[in-house]
PDB file of C-alpha atoms in Angstrom:
ATOM      1  CA  MET U   1     -13.067   2.299  -9.655  1.00  0.00           C
ATOM      2  CA  ASP U   2     -12.191   5.210 -11.932  1.00  0.00           C
ATOM      3  CA  ILE U   3      -8.476   5.039 -12.835  1.00  0.00           C
ATOM      4  CA  ALA U   4      -7.876   8.648 -11.774  1.00  0.00           C
ATOM      5  CA  LYS U   5      -9.367   7.950  -8.336  1.00  0.00           C
ATOM      6  CA  GLN U   6      -7.303   4.779  -8.075  1.00  0.00           C
ATOM      7  CA  ARG U   7      -4.130   6.742  -8.817  1.00  0.00           C
ATOM      8  CA  ALA U   8      -5.059   9.527  -6.409  1.00  0.00           C
ATOM      9  CA  GLN U   9      -5.552   7.052  -3.579  1.00  0.00           C
ATOM     10  CA  THR U  10      -2.171   5.364  -4.044  1.00  0.00           C
ATOM     11  CA  PHE U  11      -0.236   8.122  -2.264  1.00  0.00           C
ATOM     12  CA  ASN U  12      -1.897   7.294   1.038  1.00  0.00           C
ATOM     13  CA  GLN U  13      -0.172   3.889   0.944  1.00  0.00           C
ATOM     14  CA  VAL U  14       3.268   5.537   1.120  1.00  0.00           C
ATOM     15  CA  ALA U  15       2.559   8.600   3.239  1.00  0.00           C
ATOM     16  CA  ARG U  16       5.800   8.682   5.222  1.00  0.00           C
ATOM     17  CA  LEU U  17       7.957   7.910   2.207  1.00  0.00           C
ATOM     18  CA  TYR U  18       6.100  10.638   0.313  1.00  0.00           C
ATOM     19  CA  ASN U  19       6.959  13.062   3.108  1.00  0.00           C
ATOM     20  CA  THR U  20      10.684  12.349   2.892  1.00  0.00           C
ATOM     21  CA  ALA U  21      11.140  11.711  -0.838  1.00  0.00           C
ATOM     22  CA  ARG U  22       8.988  14.368  -2.452  1.00  0.00           C
ATOM     23  CA  PRO U  23      10.409  17.888  -2.861  1.00  0.00           C
ATOM     24  CA  SER U  24       8.873  21.039  -1.439  1.00  0.00           C
ATOM     25  CA  TYR U  25       8.429  24.312  -3.359  1.00  0.00           C
ATOM     26  CA  PRO U  26      10.819  27.203  -4.104  1.00  0.00           C
ATOM     27  CA  ILE U  27      10.699  30.138  -1.705  1.00  0.00           C
ATOM     28  CA  GLY U  28      10.358  32.451  -4.708  1.00  0.00           C
ATOM     29  CA  LEU U  29       7.071  30.802  -5.621  1.00  0.00           C
ATOM     30  CA  ILE U  30       5.786  31.152  -2.059  1.00  0.00           C
ATOM     31  CA  LYS U  31       6.701  34.843  -1.903  1.00  0.00           C
ATOM     32  CA  ASP U  32       5.239  35.570  -5.353  1.00  0.00           C
ATOM     33  CA  LEU U  33       1.962  33.873  -4.454  1.00  0.00           C
ATOM     34  CA  GLU U  34       1.775  35.833  -1.224  1.00  0.00           C
ATOM     35  CA  GLU U  35       2.334  39.137  -3.075  1.00  0.00           C
ATOM     36  CA  LEU U  36       0.266  38.434  -6.200  1.00  0.00           C
ATOM     37  CA  ALA U  37      -2.701  37.224  -4.142  1.00  0.00           C
ATOM     38  CA  GLN U  38      -2.260  40.248  -1.842  1.00  0.00           C
ATOM     39  CA  LEU U  39      -2.642  38.067   1.219  1.00  0.00           C
ATOM     40  CA  GLN U  40      -3.259  39.901   4.457  1.00  0.00           C
ATOM     41  CA  ASP U  41      -2.766  38.799   8.063  1.00  0.00           C
ATOM     42  CA  THR U  42      -6.493  38.096   8.203  1.00  0.00           C
ATOM     43  CA  SER U  43      -6.633  36.092   4.941  1.00  0.00           C
ATOM     44  CA  ARG U  44      -8.242  32.663   5.118  1.00  0.00           C
ATOM     45  CA  ILE U  45      -6.888  29.880   2.910  1.00  0.00           C
ATOM     46  CA  LEU U  46      -8.615  26.644   1.885  1.00  0.00           C
ATOM     47  CA  GLU U  47      -6.101  24.017   0.773  1.00  0.00           C
ATOM     48  CA  VAL U  48      -7.283  21.156  -1.420  1.00  0.00           C
ATOM     49  CA  GLY U  49      -5.221  17.975  -1.219  1.00  0.00           C
ATOM     50  CA  THR U  50      -2.787  18.897   1.532  1.00  0.00           C
ATOM     51  CA  GLY U  51      -0.784  15.684   1.351  1.00  0.00           C
ATOM     52  CA  THR U  52       1.821  15.812   4.118  1.00  0.00           C
ATOM     53  CA  GLY U  53       1.762  19.613   4.244  1.00  0.00           C
ATOM     54  CA  LYS U  54       4.744  20.479   2.054  1.00  0.00           C
ATOM     55  CA  ALA U  55       3.065  23.561   0.570  1.00  0.00           C
ATOM     56  CA  THR U  56       1.091  24.288   3.726  1.00  0.00           C
ATOM     57  CA  LEU U  57       4.075  24.752   6.007  1.00  0.00           C
ATOM     58  CA  PRO U  58       5.506  28.001   4.592  1.00  0.00           C
ATOM     59  CA  PHE U  59       2.082  29.656   4.765  1.00  0.00           C
ATOM     60  CA  ALA U  60       1.504  28.314   8.272  1.00  0.00           C
ATOM     61  CA  GLN U  61       4.863  29.797   9.263  1.00  0.00           C
ATOM     62  CA  ARG U  62       3.581  33.160   8.040  1.00  0.00           C
ATOM     63  CA  GLY U  63       0.586  32.913  10.352  1.00  0.00           C
ATOM     64  CA  TYR U  64      -2.269  32.478   7.871  1.00  0.00           C
ATOM     65  CA  THR U  65      -5.472  30.693   8.825  1.00  0.00           C
ATOM     66  CA  ILE U  66      -5.550  27.542   6.699  1.00  0.00           C
ATOM     67  CA  HIS U  67      -8.193  24.829   6.497  1.00  0.00           C
ATOM     68  CA  CYS U  68      -6.675  21.728   4.920  1.00  0.00           C
ATOM     69  CA  LEU U  69      -8.615  19.032   3.095  1.00  0.00           C
ATOM     70  CA  GLU U  70      -6.820  15.684   2.709  1.00  0.00           C
ATOM     71  CA  PRO U  71      -8.754  12.493   1.897  1.00  0.00           C
ATOM     72  CA  GLY U  72      -5.886  10.125   2.747  1.00  0.00           C
ATOM     73  CA  ASN U  73      -5.984   9.279   6.454  1.00  0.00           C
ATOM     74  CA  GLN U  74      -2.286   8.356   6.610  1.00  0.00           C
ATOM     75  CA  LEU U  75      -1.269  11.500   4.720  1.00  0.00           C
ATOM     76  CA  ALA U  76      -3.427  13.558   7.086  1.00  0.00           C
ATOM     77  CA  ILE U  77      -1.694  11.999  10.102  1.00  0.00           C
ATOM     78  CA  VAL U  78       1.730  13.010   8.778  1.00  0.00           C
ATOM     79  CA  ALA U  79       0.449  16.485   7.873  1.00  0.00           C
ATOM     80  CA  ASP U  80      -0.907  16.895  11.393  1.00  0.00           C
ATOM     81  CA  GLU U  81       2.506  15.979  12.794  1.00  0.00           C
ATOM     82  CA  ASN U  82       4.255  18.459  10.485  1.00  0.00           C
ATOM     83  CA  LEU U  83       1.815  21.271  11.253  1.00  0.00           C
ATOM     84  CA  SER U  84       1.114  20.636  14.930  1.00  0.00           C
ATOM     85  CA  SER U  85       2.967  23.795  16.014  1.00  0.00           C
ATOM     86  CA  TYR U  86       0.573  26.054  14.091  1.00  0.00           C
ATOM     87  CA  PRO U  87      -2.789  26.579  15.826  1.00  0.00           C
ATOM     88  CA  THR U  88      -4.218  28.504  12.841  1.00  0.00           C
ATOM     89  CA  VAL U  89      -4.072  25.321  10.717  1.00  0.00           C
ATOM     90  CA  THR U  90      -6.874  22.743  10.783  1.00  0.00           C
ATOM     91  CA  ILE U  91      -7.014  19.449   8.885  1.00  0.00           C
ATOM     92  CA  GLU U  92     -10.134  17.641   7.715  1.00  0.00           C
ATOM     93  CA  THR U  93      -9.944  14.125   6.257  1.00  0.00           C
ATOM     94  CA  VAL U  94     -12.290  14.444   3.298  1.00  0.00           C
ATOM     95  CA  THR U  95     -12.227  14.782  -0.483  1.00  0.00           C
ATOM     96  CA  PHE U  96     -12.940  18.201  -1.908  1.00  0.00           C
ATOM     97  CA  GLU U  97     -15.944  16.761  -3.706  1.00  0.00           C
ATOM     98  CA  ASP U  98     -17.464  15.527  -0.410  1.00  0.00           C
ATOM     99  CA  TRP U  99     -16.443  18.515   1.712  1.00  0.00           C
ATOM    100  CA  PRO U 100     -19.496  20.401   3.075  1.00  0.00           C
ATOM    101  CA  LEU U 101     -19.226  23.712   1.254  1.00  0.00           C
ATOM    102  CA  GLN U 102     -18.556  26.864   3.256  1.00  0.00           C
ATOM    103  CA  ALA U 103     -19.687  29.456   0.738  1.00  0.00           C
ATOM    104  CA  ALA U 104     -17.845  32.763   0.283  1.00  0.00           C
ATOM    105  CA  ALA U 105     -15.634  32.002   3.283  1.00  0.00           C
ATOM    106  CA  TYR U 106     -12.098  32.058   1.851  1.00  0.00           C
ATOM    107  CA  ASP U 107      -9.719  34.557   0.276  1.00  0.00           C
ATOM    108  CA  LEU U 108      -7.638  31.890  -1.475  1.00  0.00           C
ATOM    109  CA  VAL U 109      -8.188  28.315  -2.584  1.00  0.00           C
ATOM    110  CA  MET U 110      -4.775  26.680  -2.898  1.00  0.00           C
ATOM    111  CA  SER U 111      -3.833  23.250  -4.185  1.00  0.00           C
ATOM    112  CA  ALA U 112      -0.294  21.915  -4.594  1.00  0.00           C
ATOM    113  CA  GLN U 113       0.302  18.785  -6.652  1.00  0.00           C
ATOM    114  CA  ALA U 114      -3.322  17.762  -6.197  1.00  0.00           C
ATOM    115  CA  PHE U 115      -6.039  19.641  -8.096  1.00  0.00           C
ATOM    116  CA  HIS U 116      -5.697  17.508 -11.234  1.00  0.00           C
ATOM    117  CA  TRP U 117      -7.073  14.637  -9.132  1.00  0.00           C
ATOM    118  CA  VAL U 118     -10.292  16.575  -8.375  1.00  0.00           C
ATOM    119  CA  ASP U 119     -13.294  15.987 -10.641  1.00  0.00           C
ATOM    120  CA  PRO U 120     -13.176  19.084 -12.905  1.00  0.00           C
ATOM    121  CA  GLU U 121     -16.957  19.101 -13.184  1.00  0.00           C
ATOM    122  CA  VAL U 122     -17.070  19.732  -9.435  1.00  0.00           C
ATOM    123  CA  GLY U 123     -13.738  21.252  -8.524  1.00  0.00           C
ATOM    124  CA  TYR U 124     -13.660  24.638 -10.220  1.00  0.00           C
ATOM    125  CA  ALA U 125     -17.292  25.487  -9.479  1.00  0.00           C
ATOM    126  CA  LYS U 126     -16.947  24.483  -5.833  1.00  0.00           C
ATOM    127  CA  ALA U 127     -13.675  26.395  -5.473  1.00  0.00           C
ATOM    128  CA  ALA U 128     -15.368  29.511  -6.817  1.00  0.00           C
ATOM    129  CA  GLN U 129     -18.285  29.033  -4.441  1.00  0.00           C
ATOM    130  CA  ALA U 130     -15.923  28.716  -1.470  1.00  0.00           C
ATOM    131  CA  LEU U 131     -14.232  32.016  -2.353  1.00  0.00           C
ATOM    132  CA  LYS U 132     -15.228  35.533  -1.474  1.00  0.00           C
ATOM    133  CA  SER U 133     -16.086  37.763  -4.436  1.00  0.00           C
ATOM    134  CA  THR U 134     -12.475  38.987  -4.607  1.00  0.00           C
ATOM    135  CA  GLY U 135     -11.012  35.517  -4.054  1.00  0.00           C
ATOM    136  CA  GLN U 136      -8.431  33.684  -6.120  1.00  0.00           C
ATOM    137  CA  ILE U 137      -7.360  30.155  -6.904  1.00  0.00           C
ATOM    138  CA  ALA U 138      -3.686  29.157  -6.797  1.00  0.00           C
ATOM    139  CA  LEU U 139      -2.672  25.867  -8.401  1.00  0.00           C
ATOM    140  CA  ILE U 140       0.905  24.685  -7.875  1.00  0.00           C
ATOM    141  CA  TRP U 141       2.883  21.778  -9.302  1.00  0.00           C
ATOM    142  CA  ASN U 142       6.427  20.478  -9.466  1.00  0.00           C
ATOM    143  CA  ILE U 143       6.765  19.151 -13.023  1.00  0.00           C
ATOM    144  CA  GLY U 144       9.765  17.417 -14.519  1.00  0.00           C
ATOM    145  CA  THR U 145      11.359  19.061 -17.556  1.00  0.00           C
ATOM    146  CA  ARG U 146      13.024  17.163 -20.377  1.00  0.00           C
ATOM    147  CA  THR U 147      16.740  16.724 -20.926  1.00  0.00           C
ATOM    148  CA  ASP U 148      18.226  14.680 -23.745  1.00  0.00           C
ATOM    149  CA  ASP U 149      21.169  13.085 -21.972  1.00  0.00           C
ATOM    150  CA  VAL U 150      21.925   9.356 -22.166  1.00  0.00           C
ATOM    151  CA  ILE U 151      20.752   8.509 -18.632  1.00  0.00           C
ATOM    152  CA  THR U 152      17.369  10.175 -19.211  1.00  0.00           C
ATOM    153  CA  GLN U 153      16.885   8.304 -22.481  1.00  0.00           C
ATOM    154  CA  GLN U 154      17.688   5.000 -20.778  1.00  0.00           C
ATOM    155  CA  LEU U 155      15.309   5.715 -17.889  1.00  0.00           C
ATOM    156  CA  ASP U 156      12.563   6.714 -20.334  1.00  0.00           C
ATOM    157  CA  ARG U 157      12.900   3.339 -22.030  1.00  0.00           C
ATOM    158  CA  ALA U 158      12.656   1.616 -18.652  1.00  0.00           C
ATOM    159  CA  TYR U 159       9.498   3.541 -17.759  1.00  0.00           C
ATOM    160  CA  THR U 160       7.749   2.683 -21.013  1.00  0.00           C
ATOM    161  CA  THR U 161       8.922  -0.960 -20.984  1.00  0.00           C
ATOM    162  CA  TYR U 162       8.148  -1.878 -17.390  1.00  0.00           C
ATOM    163  CA  ALA U 163       5.406   0.552 -16.385  1.00  0.00           C
ATOM    164  CA  ASN U 164       3.900   1.710 -19.692  1.00  0.00           C
ATOM    165  CA  TRP U 165       4.254   5.343 -18.597  1.00  0.00           C
ATOM    166  CA  ARG U 166       3.026   7.954 -21.031  1.00  0.00           C
ATOM    167  CA  LEU U 167       5.811  10.531 -21.031  1.00  0.00           C
ATOM    168  CA  ARG U 168       4.275  13.947 -21.690  1.00  0.00           C
ATOM    169  CA  SER U 169       6.183  17.167 -22.152  1.00  0.00           C
ATOM    170  CA  PHE U 170       6.255  19.928 -19.562  1.00  0.00           C
ATOM    171  CA  GLU U 171       4.518  22.286 -22.012  1.00  0.00           C
ATOM    172  CA  GLU U 172       1.728  19.805 -22.714  1.00  0.00           C
ATOM    173  CA  ARG U 173       0.988  19.273 -19.035  1.00  0.00           C
ATOM    174  CA  VAL U 174       0.919  22.978 -18.178  1.00  0.00           C
ATOM    175  CA  SER U 175      -1.214  23.846 -21.215  1.00  0.00           C
ATOM    176  CA  GLU U 176      -3.716  21.080 -20.414  1.00  0.00           C
ATOM    177  CA  ARG U 177      -4.197  22.384 -16.879  1.00  0.00           C
ATOM    178  CA  GLU U 178      -4.483  26.011 -17.979  1.00  0.00           C
ATOM    179  CA  GLN U 179      -7.121  25.130 -20.578  1.00  0.00           C
ATOM    180  CA  GLU U 180      -9.145  23.166 -18.033  1.00  0.00           C
ATOM    181  CA  LEU U 181      -9.094  26.116 -15.607  1.00  0.00           C
ATOM    182  CA  VAL U 182     -10.174  28.654 -18.238  1.00  0.00           C
ATOM    183  CA  ALA U 183     -12.782  26.324 -19.765  1.00  0.00           C
ATOM    184  CA  SER U 184     -14.541  26.095 -16.410  1.00  0.00           C
ATOM    185  CA  GLN U 185     -15.570  29.775 -16.829  1.00  0.00           C
ATOM    186  CA  HIS U 186     -15.384  30.206 -13.059  1.00  0.00           C
ATOM    187  CA  PHE U 187     -11.976  31.908 -13.205  1.00  0.00           C
ATOM    188  CA  THR U 188     -10.202  34.484 -15.330  1.00  0.00           C
ATOM    189  CA  GLU U 189      -7.137  33.877 -17.505  1.00  0.00           C
ATOM    190  CA  PRO U 190      -4.432  32.892 -15.030  1.00  0.00           C
ATOM    191  CA  ILE U 191      -1.069  34.389 -14.293  1.00  0.00           C
ATOM    192  CA  ILE U 192       1.449  31.575 -14.862  1.00  0.00           C
ATOM    193  CA  LYS U 193       4.972  31.644 -13.468  1.00  0.00           C
ATOM    194  CA  HIS U 194       7.724  29.026 -13.752  1.00  0.00           C
ATOM    195  CA  TYR U 195      10.550  28.408 -11.275  1.00  0.00           C
ATOM    196  CA  PRO U 196      13.279  26.133 -12.732  1.00  0.00           C
ATOM    197  CA  TRP U 197      15.416  24.042 -10.386  1.00  0.00           C
ATOM    198  CA  SER U 198      17.278  20.769 -10.315  1.00  0.00           C
ATOM    199  CA  GLN U 199      18.195  18.095  -7.817  1.00  0.00           C
ATOM    200  CA  ARG U 200      20.847  15.408  -7.704  1.00  0.00           C
ATOM    201  CA  TYR U 201      19.698  12.009  -6.447  1.00  0.00           C
ATOM    202  CA  THR U 202      21.666   8.994  -5.302  1.00  0.00           C
ATOM    203  CA  THR U 203      20.353   5.687  -6.577  1.00  0.00           C
ATOM    204  CA  GLN U 204      18.435   5.061  -3.336  1.00  0.00           C
ATOM    205  CA  GLN U 205      17.002   8.582  -3.220  1.00  0.00           C
ATOM    206  CA  TYR U 206      15.755   8.215  -6.773  1.00  0.00           C
ATOM    207  CA  LEU U 207      14.222   4.810  -6.060  1.00  0.00           C
ATOM    208  CA  ASP U 208      12.392   6.344  -3.098  1.00  0.00           C
ATOM    209  CA  LEU U 209      11.052   9.113  -5.335  1.00  0.00           C
ATOM    210  CA  VAL U 210       9.806   6.619  -7.922  1.00  0.00           C
ATOM    211  CA  ARG U 211       8.089   4.617  -5.162  1.00  0.00           C
ATOM    212  CA  THR U 212       5.865   7.633  -4.450  1.00  0.00           C
ATOM    213  CA  GLN U 213       4.633   8.049  -8.034  1.00  0.00           C
ATOM    214  CA  SER U 214       1.194   6.838  -9.023  1.00  0.00           C
ATOM    215  CA  ASP U 215       2.398   5.339 -12.330  1.00  0.00           C
ATOM    216  CA  TYR U 216       4.634   3.055 -10.280  1.00  0.00           C
ATOM    217  CA  LEU U 217       2.159   2.364  -7.467  1.00  0.00           C
ATOM    218  CA  ILE U 218      -0.599   1.069  -9.765  1.00  0.00           C
ATOM    219  CA  GLN U 219       1.707  -1.596 -11.273  1.00  0.00           C
ATOM    220  CA  SER U 220       1.842  -5.196 -10.125  1.00  0.00           C
ATOM    221  CA  GLU U 221       4.572  -6.124  -7.637  1.00  0.00           C
ATOM    222  CA  ALA U 222       6.423  -7.972 -10.405  1.00  0.00           C
ATOM    223  CA  LYS U 223       6.409  -4.921 -12.691  1.00  0.00           C
ATOM    224  CA  GLN U 224       7.474  -2.710  -9.801  1.00  0.00           C
ATOM    225  CA  ARG U 225      10.483  -4.948  -9.079  1.00  0.00           C
ATOM    226  CA  GLU U 226      11.467  -5.070 -12.742  1.00  0.00           C
ATOM    227  CA  LEU U 227      11.294  -1.293 -13.054  1.00  0.00           C
ATOM    228  CA  LEU U 228      13.302  -0.652  -9.883  1.00  0.00           C
ATOM    229  CA  ASP U 229      15.945  -3.199 -10.898  1.00  0.00           C
ATOM    230  CA  GLU U 230      16.331  -1.528 -14.280  1.00  0.00           C
ATOM    231  CA  ILE U 231      16.562   1.933 -12.679  1.00  0.00           C
ATOM    232  CA  VAL U 232      19.361   0.670 -10.394  1.00  0.00           C
ATOM    233  CA  THR U 233      21.225  -0.705 -13.418  1.00  0.00           C
ATOM    234  CA  VAL U 234      20.890   2.527 -15.388  1.00  0.00           C
ATOM    235  CA  ILE U 235      21.978   4.852 -12.578  1.00  0.00           C
ATOM    236  CA  GLU U 236      24.838   2.658 -11.357  1.00  0.00           C
ATOM    237  CA  ASN U 237      26.133   2.330 -14.928  1.00  0.00           C
ATOM    238  CA  ASN U 238      26.124   6.123 -15.204  1.00  0.00           C
ATOM    239  CA  GLY U 239      28.117   7.110 -12.155  1.00  0.00           C
ATOM    240  CA  GLY U 240      25.790   6.239  -9.293  1.00  0.00           C
ATOM    241  CA  SER U 241      23.705   9.410  -9.220  1.00  0.00           C
ATOM    242  CA  ILE U 242      21.312  11.360 -11.410  1.00  0.00           C
ATOM    243  CA  VAL U 243      20.388  15.021 -11.816  1.00  0.00           C
ATOM    244  CA  ARG U 244      16.724  15.670 -12.590  1.00  0.00           C
ATOM    245  CA  THR U 245      15.488  19.037 -13.812  1.00  0.00           C
ATOM    246  CA  TYR U 246      12.132  20.509 -12.810  1.00  0.00           C
ATOM    247  CA  ALA U 247      10.076  23.639 -12.962  1.00  0.00           C
ATOM    248  CA  SER U 248       7.654  24.546 -10.222  1.00  0.00           C
ATOM    249  CA  VAL U 249       4.530  26.125 -11.707  1.00  0.00           C
ATOM    250  CA  LEU U 250       2.267  28.712 -10.121  1.00  0.00           C
ATOM    251  CA  MET U 251      -1.109  29.257 -11.795  1.00  0.00           C
ATOM    252  CA  LEU U 252      -3.100  32.065 -10.165  1.00  0.00           C
ATOM    253  CA  ALA U 253      -6.526  33.256 -11.311  1.00  0.00           C
ATOM    254  CA  ASN U 254      -9.291  35.516 -10.030  1.00  0.00           C
ATOM    255  CA  LYS U 255     -12.810  34.319  -9.466  1.00  0.00           C
ATOM    256  CA  THR U 256     -15.063  35.627 -12.242  1.00  0.00           C
ATOM    257  CA  ARG U 257     -17.878  38.000 -11.361  1.00  0.00           C
ATOM    258  CA  SER U 258     -20.464  35.558 -12.699  1.00  0.00           C
ATOM    259  CA  ALA U 259     -19.151  32.617 -10.639  1.00  0.00           C
TER     260      ALA U 259
END
């Protein structure tokens, strides 16, 4: 199996933990997307990789019609529970690649924390096909930002030692995703907005977060235990909690006329 597909499928194993441990998205990002995309009461949204519905919920609360695609059956079950009060939201358990295309049907294709798992040879073209001529794509991520404090340095060493994580900078990850979007030629140069925030975690909260990350989930059980043990040691030796800094990223682009 392709390593990217293997990683993408790991989240389904920890669906309920993912729902509790993973953060949602800043209200400022939600409001900016709503305004920049000029969403109307009648707007139809296609969401790719819904997960447990963390990005879906604020748009469902605003009354938009949303069709959610989530390949993980356990993730889809949790999303259905979270979104059951919103009759304008439907959930289909399917990958975006296998989804039967509804051409020119949507005003917005949205994907939070998920579109980098979609085959780029398929994803951008199919997103453009699903959009009306005036449609837009909105890609959203929560991405960790670097600090140079002692606890971060010690955790970085643990990640590389026990899980062989490749630690990439915030700028590198955003640039890579922007270039991929533009290179597809199906969308214009995107508007990119950043929303910095931070969160303090207890040792247990941070362990739960790590347990939802694909770099951890693809490791052997022995490597997982070693990594978690080292994380406990690092955090407990540094006061028993940790502050992690993030920036939520909104990347919004118009469908090109030729798409």
